[in-house]
Structure formats: structure tokens, C-alpha cells
Amino acid sequence: MAVSRINEAGLNVNQYGNRNVIINGGFQIFQRATAATAQTDGNFLTADRWFGFVSGGGAYTTQKSTGNTGTISHDTAWKIDVTTADTSLAAGDYYSLVQKIEAQNLQQLAYGTSNAKTITLSFWVRATKTGTSCVCVTKNDTTQYNYVAEYTINASDTWEHKTITIEPNSDIKAASGAIVNDNGLGMQVTFVLAYGSNYTAGVNNTWNDSADFATTNQINHMDSTSNDFYLTGVQLEVGDTATDFEHRSFGDELARCQRYYFRIDADESYKRYANGVYYSTTAAETMIYLPVTMRAEPSFENTGTSTDYAFYDGTVRSISSNLALNAASDAGTMVISGTTSATTLGNGAIFLSNNNTNSFIAASAEL
Amino acid sequence: MLNIISNAKYNKDPISEQNVSISCVMNGRNVCVPISEDNTDYQAILEWAEEDGNEIQAAE
């Protein structure tokens, strides 16, 4: 029998897809590194789409955590390990974990209109320190507004599920609350580890238009090298209720991450990266078709050592200089050129790792 | 955050001979950045280049 119309009342909202605007909220994807890596300020280093802010006397590493399934239905999580304690925060110190969200993925929030939607953030957290912590949702476009919310870690080193519902206020419903429908930054979610007093004048469950990302109740997760902080199952969705986490397939989540970062590691000594041609006797260019269209024309990342790479035209020719992007690059392709020892103009050229397994190529179009 | 950028140098396209990208070390990343306003690395380089003493070297 043909179905002419699906009755929405008969559907479980948890069956709806594409609810979660957070990418890699379950921390499945780690293209850059899975092992403990010292966080530097504002840089993407381990989990895709996530980075850390760190400024002050303290330090922490991030890494992939596995084996959490029995407790929380998430095998993977992001582990933060304090490696240098900061027991006395200066006013300008900050330590936090952040994901930025592309503006055109947020239009369903209808921010900047009287129809602005309530949204709900939910996540699993496990921390050594108990007490009050803050999460901040920042609406970046037009006028920046921060929504600061407290949550409580009740038990040490125990997974707990938290839910925060964020209602739009009059500022968010006004024109200044708009999120421009483009490929730029629309919103960011910040999990606070510790912030100095310059940033802690926020009021719980309230929007502000200043640089306040936490309240004064925020505990200091950075005050001991015994402290760990784990995060997973992060979901941000329209509505006043946290639905079950939207588990996506690994391939789906990887493709979403690759809109912002794509990487190939040399898993063999002469890893082939791309094909091309010698356009002069000493210079070749090769084209890499990116697996998904990226957010913007990407930067090309490499080891920085030209001789880690080569072009092969029947003879392996080390790249001597000028490993660079050419004009034909766009959000779907990278065209990489370099100069080598002389060969015949018009020869084919395979871009490859030059007898090493430490090289890589990556395309980065992060927000 | 403060972007730490060094060794910034333009690259020319071999056909058009126009500057098309900038190679540099940015916060420890060896990166070649397209001249594209939507690219946040390029935005960071422009910001860096506006500070006194910072200069993007010409292509060879």
C-alpha cells in the first residue's frame, strides 16, 4: 500500500537526522593525532573540529580516549590531562575547549528574528574536580553575544550527562542577533577549564555582549597535574529538550570533518599523493582532488622540509624548493608545485613521499 | 590568540606569474596559504603583516 503522508505524531523525534550542529561531538575522528599532544593556544591538534585555548602558566595535553562504551554508549571521548598546574590564575589567563560552527549550518535557529528558536546543548563530562563549571555559547556574527551557563560536576572521575537549554533574548531576536548565511563563523561552543577574572563576570543562564565566558563560580580544572577532564556526546540542537545523541556513521562524520581538514599520512616510504606533469624541465605540478568540497580554498600543510617529498617521472627526484600551491587550487582541489633536478618537459609527475613515513599532506579550511 | 608567523613569502603561479599563495610557518605549522579572503590563515597573515616590522617576502 502506498503511503501518501507520514504522520509526524507517530514518529519518535530521536529518529530525525541532522539534528546535531556539532561535528565530531562523539570524538570519533582524529586525523591529526590520537596520542597526548601539548595544547597550544587556539590550534587544532588532535580531535577534528575541536581546539583548545591556553594562556597562562599552566599547560595541558589532549588525546583520544577509548573504552567508555559500557557507561555512556560512546566508545570515544576527548581526554584533557593537566601537565602543568596553574594554581593562581592571573586576570587574563584562560583555558578552554572550543568548537566553531559554520554560519550557514545555523540558519534554522532563525536568530535575528522574532522567530528565534530555543536551542539545547547536551554532553557527557567526566572530571577529577567536582563543583561548578561553565559552558559558553557564543553567537559570533553581527554583534557578538555570549550565553553563559553553569553545570555541576557532582562526582569525581565519573561520567555525568548535562543538559543546558538556551532561550533567545530580545537581543538575539533583534537584527543584531542575526547569523549571516555564509561560510564564515556563526557560533562557537566553549567548555571552560579555568578563566581569569577578566572573563568571569558572566551571569548564569544569561546572554552578555562583553567578553564574559564564565561566572565567578567556575572551578579551576587547571590547579593540579592530577586533574583530568573528559568530554563526549556533545550535541547542540533546536528545541527545548535534549534528544538522544545523534550517532552518525564513521564515514559520515569523517566527511563532515573533511570539509574543514583533510589529511593523508605517508603510511609507506614512497606514498603516492597526486599525479601531474612537468611544466618545465625542473618544475612539476600535481592536482589533488579533495574528498569533499571544503569550506573555503584550503591551506596546504606539509612537514616544511622539501626533501621529504619528491616527484617521480621514472626517476625519483627530490623537491629542492618551492613546494607551493598554484593558482588553479580551489575549495575542491589543491594544485601543488615544486622544483627538482632537470628532466624532460612534459614528463608525467607523481607527487610522493621521498623514502620516509613521517611526511604528510593536509588541506586546512578551519573556521 | 596570538598568531606566531615567520618566513612568510609569496609564491607565483608558473603560468599566470601572479602571486597566488604565501608560504610560512604559522604557530608551528608549515603551511602554504592561498590568497583567499575566506581562508582564516590568510586573514591571520594579513593581520600579522599590518604590524610594524612584519613583511611578506617577494616570490623568487
Short mmCIF file of C-alpha atoms in Angstrom, two decimals:
data_model
loop_
_atom_site.label_atom_id
_atom_site.label_comp_id
_atom_site.label_asym_id
_atom_site.label_seq_id
_atom_site.Cartn_x
_atom_site.Cartn_y
_atom_site.Cartn_z
CA MET A 1 0.00 0.00 0.00
CA ALA A 2 1.39 3.38 -0.92
CA VAL A 3 1.94 5.81 1.92
CA SER A 4 0.62 9.23 0.97
CA ARG A 5 1.70 11.05 4.11
CA ILE A 6 3.84 10.27 7.15
CA ASN A 7 2.09 11.16 10.37
CA GLU A 8 4.64 13.13 12.39
CA ALA A 9 2.88 12.33 15.65
CA GLY A 10 3.78 8.71 15.11
CA LEU A 11 7.47 9.37 14.79
CA ASN A 12 9.98 9.48 17.61
CA VAL A 13 11.92 12.74 17.41
CA ASN A 14 15.07 10.77 18.14
CA GLN A 15 14.69 9.22 14.69
CA TYR A 16 15.19 12.55 12.95
CA GLY A 17 18.59 13.03 11.40
CA ASN A 18 20.77 16.10 11.11
CA ARG A 19 19.66 17.50 14.46
CA ASN A 20 23.14 17.97 15.84
CA VAL A 21 25.02 21.02 14.52
CA ILE A 22 28.16 19.94 16.37
CA ILE A 23 30.56 17.96 14.17
CA ASN A 24 32.58 15.16 15.77
CA GLY A 25 30.63 15.54 19.01
CA GLY A 26 31.31 11.88 19.73
CA PHE A 27 35.07 12.31 19.14
CA GLN A 28 35.36 9.55 16.55
CA ILE A 29 37.63 11.49 14.21
CA PHE A 30 41.25 12.35 14.97
CA GLN A 31 43.00 12.99 11.65
CA ARG A 32 45.92 14.96 13.13
CA ALA A 33 46.89 12.85 16.15
CA THR A 34 45.37 10.48 18.71
CA ALA A 35 48.19 10.47 21.29
CA ALA A 36 48.65 13.06 24.02
CA THR A 37 49.67 16.36 22.43
CA ALA A 38 50.52 19.57 24.25
CA GLN A 39 47.83 22.13 23.51
CA THR A 40 49.00 25.43 22.11
CA ASP A 41 46.79 28.48 22.09
CA GLY A 42 44.00 28.30 19.56
CA ASN A 43 45.38 25.45 17.48
CA PHE A 44 43.75 22.28 16.16
CA LEU A 45 45.98 19.40 17.27
CA THR A 46 44.07 16.17 17.97
CA ALA A 47 40.27 15.83 17.67
CA ASP A 48 38.85 17.13 14.41
CA ARG A 49 36.82 20.36 14.65
CA TRP A 50 37.93 20.90 18.28
CA PHE A 51 40.73 23.06 19.61
CA GLY A 52 41.90 24.46 22.91
CA PHE A 53 42.70 27.89 24.21
CA VAL A 54 45.59 28.06 26.65
CA SER A 55 47.15 31.19 28.04
CA GLY A 56 48.82 31.35 31.45
CA GLY A 57 51.33 29.39 33.49
CA GLY A 58 49.53 26.08 33.10
CA ALA A 59 49.57 23.51 30.34
CA TYR A 60 47.52 20.54 29.24
CA THR A 61 47.51 17.82 26.64
CA THR A 62 44.60 16.49 24.64
CA GLN A 63 44.20 12.98 23.26
CA LYS A 64 41.76 10.33 22.14
CA SER A 65 40.20 8.26 24.91
CA THR A 66 38.59 4.90 24.17
CA GLY A 67 36.78 2.18 26.09
CA ASN A 68 33.95 4.24 27.51
CA THR A 69 31.09 2.32 25.89
CA GLY A 70 29.85 0.41 28.92
CA THR A 71 28.95 3.56 30.79
CA ILE A 72 27.79 6.07 28.23
CA SER A 73 27.25 4.42 24.83
CA HIS A 74 30.23 6.34 23.46
CA ASP A 75 33.45 4.41 22.97
CA THR A 76 35.45 7.53 22.21
CA ALA A 77 35.96 10.75 24.12
CA TRP A 78 38.39 13.67 24.27
CA LYS A 79 40.75 13.50 27.24
CA ILE A 80 42.38 16.59 28.68
CA ASP A 81 45.29 15.99 31.05
CA VAL A 82 46.77 18.85 33.04
CA THR A 83 50.55 18.65 32.71
CA THR A 84 51.49 21.95 34.39
CA ALA A 85 49.26 23.29 37.11
CA ASP A 86 48.11 26.90 37.36
CA THR A 87 47.04 27.32 40.98
CA SER A 88 46.86 31.11 40.90
CA LEU A 89 45.07 32.39 37.83
CA ALA A 90 46.07 35.83 36.58
CA ALA A 91 43.22 38.04 35.44
CA GLY A 92 43.94 37.43 31.78
CA ASP A 93 44.57 33.67 31.95
CA TYR A 94 42.28 31.37 30.02
CA TYR A 95 41.99 27.64 29.41
CA SER A 96 39.08 26.22 27.45
CA LEU A 97 37.91 23.75 24.81
CA VAL A 98 36.13 25.05 21.74
CA GLN A 99 34.24 24.12 18.59
CA LYS A 100 33.39 26.75 15.98
CA ILE A 101 30.25 26.27 13.85
CA GLU A 102 29.77 27.44 10.27
CA ALA A 103 27.12 30.13 9.92
CA GLN A 104 25.18 28.56 7.09
CA ASN A 105 24.61 25.45 9.22
CA LEU A 106 22.76 27.55 11.79
CA GLN A 107 20.04 29.23 9.78
CA GLN A 108 17.34 27.01 11.32
CA LEU A 109 17.91 28.91 14.58
CA ALA A 110 16.27 31.96 12.95
CA TYR A 111 18.45 34.24 15.09
CA GLY A 112 17.95 37.90 14.32
CA THR A 113 14.19 37.43 14.00
CA SER A 114 11.22 37.33 16.35
CA ASN A 115 11.01 33.64 15.50
CA ALA A 116 14.42 32.84 17.01
CA LYS A 117 14.49 29.30 18.34
CA THR A 118 15.34 27.86 21.72
CA ILE A 119 18.34 25.56 21.47
CA THR A 120 19.63 22.81 23.75
CA LEU A 121 23.20 21.74 24.42
CA SER A 122 23.83 18.32 25.90
CA PHE A 123 27.05 16.46 26.62
CA TRP A 124 28.78 13.83 28.70
CA VAL A 125 31.54 15.08 31.00
CA ARG A 126 33.90 13.39 33.43
CA ALA A 127 36.29 15.42 35.56
CA THR A 128 38.57 14.90 38.51
CA LYS A 129 37.44 18.11 40.19
CA THR A 130 33.88 18.46 41.39
CA GLY A 131 31.87 21.67 41.61
CA THR A 132 30.54 24.33 39.27
CA SER A 133 31.80 24.61 35.71
CA CYS A 134 30.64 26.78 32.86
CA VAL A 135 29.93 26.36 29.20
CA CYS A 136 29.53 29.36 26.93
CA VAL A 137 27.68 29.51 23.61
CA THR A 138 28.86 32.50 21.59
CA LYS A 139 26.86 33.92 18.71
CA ASN A 140 29.66 35.49 16.66
CA ASP A 141 28.13 37.15 13.62
CA THR A 142 26.90 40.76 13.56
CA THR A 143 27.10 41.64 17.28
CA GLN A 144 28.81 39.04 19.46
CA TYR A 145 26.72 37.69 22.33
CA ASN A 146 27.80 35.09 24.88
CA TYR A 147 25.39 32.82 26.73
CA VAL A 148 26.98 31.59 29.95
CA ALA A 149 25.59 28.54 31.72
CA GLU A 150 26.74 26.73 34.82
CA TYR A 151 26.60 22.99 35.37
CA THR A 152 27.71 20.90 38.31
CA ILE A 153 30.17 18.05 38.36
CA ASN A 154 28.82 16.01 41.24
CA ALA A 155 31.24 13.10 41.47
CA SER A 156 34.95 12.90 40.74
CA ASP A 157 36.07 10.89 37.68
CA THR A 158 32.51 9.80 36.92
CA TRP A 159 30.67 10.24 33.64
CA GLU A 160 27.70 12.60 34.02
CA HIS A 161 25.23 13.79 31.39
CA LYS A 162 24.45 17.52 31.32
CA THR A 163 21.75 19.46 29.52
CA ILE A 164 21.56 23.22 29.03
CA THR A 165 18.64 24.94 27.32
CA ILE A 166 19.28 28.35 25.80
CA GLU A 167 16.39 30.68 25.10
CA PRO A 168 16.84 33.64 22.78
CA ASN A 169 16.52 37.01 24.48
CA SER A 170 15.47 40.30 22.90
CA ASP A 171 19.00 40.93 21.57
CA ILE A 172 19.06 37.59 19.79
CA LYS A 173 15.62 38.29 18.31
CA ALA A 174 16.74 41.72 17.09
CA ALA A 175 18.74 42.42 13.95
CA SER A 176 21.97 42.37 15.96
CA GLY A 177 21.31 38.73 16.74
CA ALA A 178 21.45 37.64 13.13
CA ILE A 179 23.78 34.94 11.87
CA VAL A 180 24.69 35.82 8.28
CA ASN A 181 24.01 32.93 5.92
CA ASP A 182 27.55 32.33 4.68
CA ASN A 183 30.58 30.08 5.15
CA GLY A 184 32.04 32.16 7.98
CA LEU A 185 31.92 31.74 11.73
CA GLY A 186 28.40 31.71 13.15
CA MET A 187 28.66 30.33 16.65
CA GLN A 188 31.12 28.69 18.98
CA VAL A 189 30.73 26.44 21.99
CA THR A 190 33.31 26.84 24.77
CA PHE A 191 33.83 24.44 27.66
CA VAL A 192 35.69 26.33 30.35
CA LEU A 193 38.56 24.69 32.21
CA ALA A 194 39.67 27.86 34.01
CA TYR A 195 39.36 31.57 33.30
CA GLY A 196 40.90 34.59 34.98
CA SER A 197 38.77 37.39 36.36
CA ASN A 198 38.79 39.32 33.07
CA TYR A 199 36.34 36.76 31.71
CA THR A 200 34.21 35.66 34.67
CA ALA A 201 31.68 38.47 35.07
CA GLY A 202 29.04 36.43 33.26
CA VAL A 203 25.68 35.72 34.88
CA ASN A 204 24.35 32.17 34.89
CA ASN A 205 21.82 31.44 32.12
CA THR A 206 22.15 34.94 30.69
CA TRP A 207 23.34 36.45 27.42
CA ASN A 208 26.02 39.16 27.57
CA ASP A 209 27.66 41.33 24.94
CA SER A 210 31.02 41.60 26.71
CA ALA A 211 33.97 39.22 26.93
CA ASP A 212 32.46 37.14 29.71
CA PHE A 213 32.63 33.41 29.10
CA ALA A 214 32.12 32.13 32.66
CA THR A 215 30.84 33.08 36.09
CA THR A 216 32.86 33.61 39.24
CA ASN A 217 31.65 30.19 40.42
CA GLN A 218 33.81 28.45 37.81
CA ILE A 219 36.18 25.99 39.47
CA ASN A 220 39.80 25.73 38.35
CA HIS A 221 40.33 22.46 36.49
CA MET A 222 43.94 23.53 35.91
CA ASP A 223 45.05 23.66 39.56
CA SER A 224 46.68 20.22 39.76
CA THR A 225 48.53 17.85 37.46
CA SER A 226 46.28 15.15 38.91
CA ASN A 227 43.30 16.71 37.13
CA ASP A 228 41.76 15.16 34.04
CA PHE A 229 38.74 16.31 32.06
CA TYR A 230 36.86 14.16 29.55
CA LEU A 231 34.20 15.22 27.08
CA THR A 232 31.99 13.38 24.58
CA GLY A 233 28.46 13.16 23.21
CA VAL A 234 28.29 16.89 22.57
CA GLN A 235 25.06 17.84 20.83
CA LEU A 236 23.56 21.26 20.04
CA GLU A 237 20.08 21.20 18.53
CA VAL A 238 16.96 23.26 18.06
CA GLY A 239 14.34 22.70 20.74
CA ASP A 240 13.94 22.85 24.50
CA THR A 241 14.72 19.18 25.05
CA ALA A 242 17.92 17.20 24.67
CA THR A 243 17.20 14.28 22.38
CA ASP A 244 19.34 11.17 22.31
CA PHE A 245 22.76 11.79 20.79
CA GLU A 246 22.66 11.56 17.01
CA HIS A 247 25.13 8.75 16.35
CA ARG A 248 26.37 9.11 12.79
CA SER A 249 28.43 6.58 10.87
CA PHE A 250 32.21 6.97 10.95
CA GLY A 251 32.21 7.73 7.24
CA ASP A 252 29.54 10.39 7.59
CA GLU A 253 31.34 12.07 10.48
CA LEU A 254 34.70 11.90 8.66
CA ALA A 255 33.23 13.55 5.57
CA ARG A 256 31.78 16.34 7.69
CA CYS A 257 35.20 16.89 9.29
CA GLN A 258 36.90 16.88 5.89
CA ARG A 259 35.01 20.00 4.90
CA TYR A 260 37.45 21.71 7.30
CA TYR A 261 40.53 19.46 7.31
CA PHE A 262 41.75 16.62 5.12
CA ARG A 263 44.98 14.76 5.65
CA ILE A 264 46.97 11.94 4.05
CA ASP A 265 49.83 10.44 6.08
CA ALA A 266 52.70 8.55 4.46
CA ASP A 267 51.98 5.00 5.57
CA GLU A 268 54.73 3.72 3.28
CA SER A 269 58.12 5.10 2.18
CA TYR A 270 57.01 6.26 -1.24
CA LYS A 271 53.40 7.17 -0.55
CA ARG A 272 51.79 8.50 -3.72
CA TYR A 273 49.84 11.69 -3.08
CA ALA A 274 48.91 13.01 -6.52
CA ASN A 275 49.56 12.92 -10.26
CA GLY A 276 50.63 15.69 -12.62
CA VAL A 277 53.14 16.85 -15.18
CA TYR A 278 56.49 18.57 -15.56
CA TYR A 279 55.61 22.00 -16.95
CA SER A 280 59.30 22.90 -17.30
CA THR A 281 62.47 20.83 -17.19
CA THR A 282 62.86 21.50 -13.45
CA ALA A 283 59.32 22.08 -12.13
CA ALA A 284 56.21 19.95 -11.88
CA GLU A 285 52.70 20.44 -10.66
CA THR A 286 50.17 17.87 -9.47
CA MET A 287 46.49 18.03 -8.61
CA ILE A 288 44.79 16.55 -5.57
CA TYR A 289 41.03 16.22 -5.73
CA LEU A 290 39.69 16.77 -2.23
CA PRO A 291 37.15 14.21 -1.00
CA VAL A 292 34.53 16.84 -0.18
CA THR A 293 34.19 20.48 -1.11
CA MET A 294 35.89 22.38 1.66
CA ARG A 295 34.51 25.40 3.49
CA ALA A 296 36.97 27.66 1.66
CA GLU A 297 40.04 27.33 -0.51
CA PRO A 298 42.32 25.43 1.87
CA SER A 299 45.84 26.00 3.11
CA PHE A 300 48.34 23.29 2.20
CA GLU A 301 50.13 21.82 5.21
CA ASN A 302 53.32 19.77 4.96
CA THR A 303 56.38 18.92 7.06
CA GLY A 304 58.24 22.05 5.94
CA THR A 305 61.15 20.01 4.62
CA SER A 306 61.04 19.98 0.83
CA THR A 307 63.23 16.89 0.56
CA ASP A 308 60.62 14.85 2.47
CA TYR A 309 58.76 14.97 -0.85
CA ALA A 310 59.60 14.14 -4.45
CA PHE A 311 58.25 13.95 -7.95
CA TYR A 312 58.60 10.65 -9.80
CA ASP A 313 58.90 10.60 -13.59
CA GLY A 314 60.60 7.22 -13.80
CA THR A 315 63.34 8.54 -11.55
CA VAL A 316 62.63 9.80 -8.03
CA ARG A 317 63.55 13.46 -7.96
CA SER A 318 63.69 15.20 -4.58
CA ILE A 319 61.93 18.50 -4.37
CA SER A 320 64.59 21.15 -3.85
CA SER A 321 62.37 24.15 -3.22
CA ASN A 322 59.10 25.95 -3.80
CA LEU A 323 56.67 23.32 -2.61
CA ALA A 324 53.63 25.54 -3.02
CA LEU A 325 50.01 25.96 -4.03
CA ASN A 326 49.28 27.06 -7.58
CA ALA A 327 46.52 29.33 -8.85
CA ALA A 328 44.27 26.52 -10.03
CA SER A 329 43.54 25.49 -6.43
CA ASP A 330 40.01 25.99 -5.12
CA ALA A 331 37.74 24.53 -2.47
CA GLY A 332 37.69 21.21 -4.32
CA THR A 333 41.26 20.82 -5.48
CA MET A 334 44.81 21.58 -4.42
CA VAL A 335 47.42 22.07 -7.14
CA ILE A 336 50.89 21.63 -5.70
CA SER A 337 54.10 22.51 -7.49
CA GLY A 338 57.79 22.14 -6.75
CA THR A 339 61.19 22.26 -8.40
CA THR A 340 63.57 19.35 -8.82
CA SER A 341 66.66 18.29 -10.75
CA ALA A 342 66.30 18.51 -14.52
CA THR A 343 64.24 16.12 -16.57
CA THR A 344 62.19 16.34 -19.76
CA LEU A 345 59.44 18.92 -20.07
CA GLY A 346 56.10 17.17 -20.43
CA ASN A 347 57.08 14.11 -18.45
CA GLY A 348 54.49 12.73 -16.09
CA ALA A 349 54.99 13.53 -12.40
CA ILE A 350 53.80 11.60 -9.36
CA PHE A 351 53.97 13.61 -6.13
CA LEU A 352 55.07 11.27 -3.35
CA SER A 353 56.83 10.94 -0.01
CA ASN A 354 60.57 10.70 -0.53
CA ASN A 355 61.60 7.48 1.21
CA ASN A 356 60.09 8.37 4.58
CA THR A 357 56.97 7.71 6.58
CA ASN A 358 56.95 10.94 8.56
CA SER A 359 55.64 13.12 5.76
CA PHE A 360 52.03 14.04 5.17
CA ILE A 361 49.93 16.44 3.19
CA ALA A 362 46.88 18.20 4.54
CA ALA A 363 44.32 20.72 3.41
CA SER A 364 43.01 23.07 6.07
CA ALA A 365 39.98 25.33 5.82
CA GLU A 366 39.15 25.68 9.51
CA LEU A 367 36.96 28.49 10.74
CA MET B 1 45.04 34.24 20.48
CA LEU B 2 48.34 35.47 19.15
CA ASN B 3 49.40 34.04 15.80
CA ILE B 4 53.14 33.45 15.56
CA ILE B 5 54.17 33.72 11.92
CA SER B 6 57.62 33.56 10.37
CA ASN B 7 59.31 33.11 6.97
CA ALA B 8 56.31 34.47 5.06
CA LYS B 9 56.99 34.53 1.33
CA TYR B 10 54.79 34.88 -1.74
CA ASN B 11 54.62 32.16 -4.40
CA LYS B 12 53.88 32.90 -8.03
CA ASP B 13 51.76 30.77 -10.30
CA PRO B 14 54.04 29.45 -13.07
CA ILE B 15 51.54 30.22 -15.81
CA SER B 16 49.94 33.49 -14.75
CA GLU B 17 53.09 34.66 -12.91
CA GLN B 18 50.82 36.28 -10.33
CA ASN B 19 51.25 35.90 -6.58
CA VAL B 20 48.81 33.14 -5.62
CA SER B 21 49.90 31.83 -2.22
CA ILE B 22 52.08 32.57 0.79
CA SER B 23 54.37 30.01 2.39
CA CYS B 24 55.12 30.49 6.07
CA VAL B 25 55.40 28.85 9.46
CA MET B 26 52.24 29.65 11.42
CA ASN B 27 52.01 28.55 15.05
CA GLY B 28 54.38 25.69 14.30
CA ARG B 29 52.55 24.61 11.14
CA ASN B 30 54.45 24.61 7.85
CA VAL B 31 51.78 25.90 5.58
CA CYS B 32 51.19 27.36 2.13
CA VAL B 33 48.21 29.69 2.31
CA PRO B 34 46.14 30.67 -0.73
CA ILE B 35 45.39 34.32 -1.30
CA SER B 36 41.73 33.86 -0.48
CA GLU B 37 39.71 36.10 1.82
CA ASP B 38 37.64 33.20 3.18
CA ASN B 39 40.76 31.38 4.35
CA THR B 40 41.33 32.13 8.05
CA ASP B 41 45.08 31.53 7.74
CA TYR B 42 45.19 34.25 5.08
CA GLN B 43 43.18 36.53 7.36
CA ALA B 44 45.76 35.89 10.10
CA ILE B 45 48.66 36.67 7.75
CA LEU B 46 47.04 39.96 6.70
CA GLU B 47 46.60 40.89 10.36
CA TRP B 48 50.22 39.97 11.08
CA ALA B 49 51.51 41.91 8.06
CA GLU B 50 49.80 45.08 9.28
CA GLU B 51 52.03 45.15 12.37
CA ASP B 52 55.23 47.16 12.16
CA GLY B 53 58.25 45.15 11.13
CA ASN B 54 56.35 42.29 9.60
CA GLU B 55 56.68 41.78 5.88
CA ILE B 56 55.79 39.11 3.35
CA GLN B 57 58.86 38.48 1.20
CA ALA B 58 58.55 38.67 -2.57
CA ALA B 59 58.43 35.50 -4.61
CA GLU B 60 61.71 34.25 -6.05
#
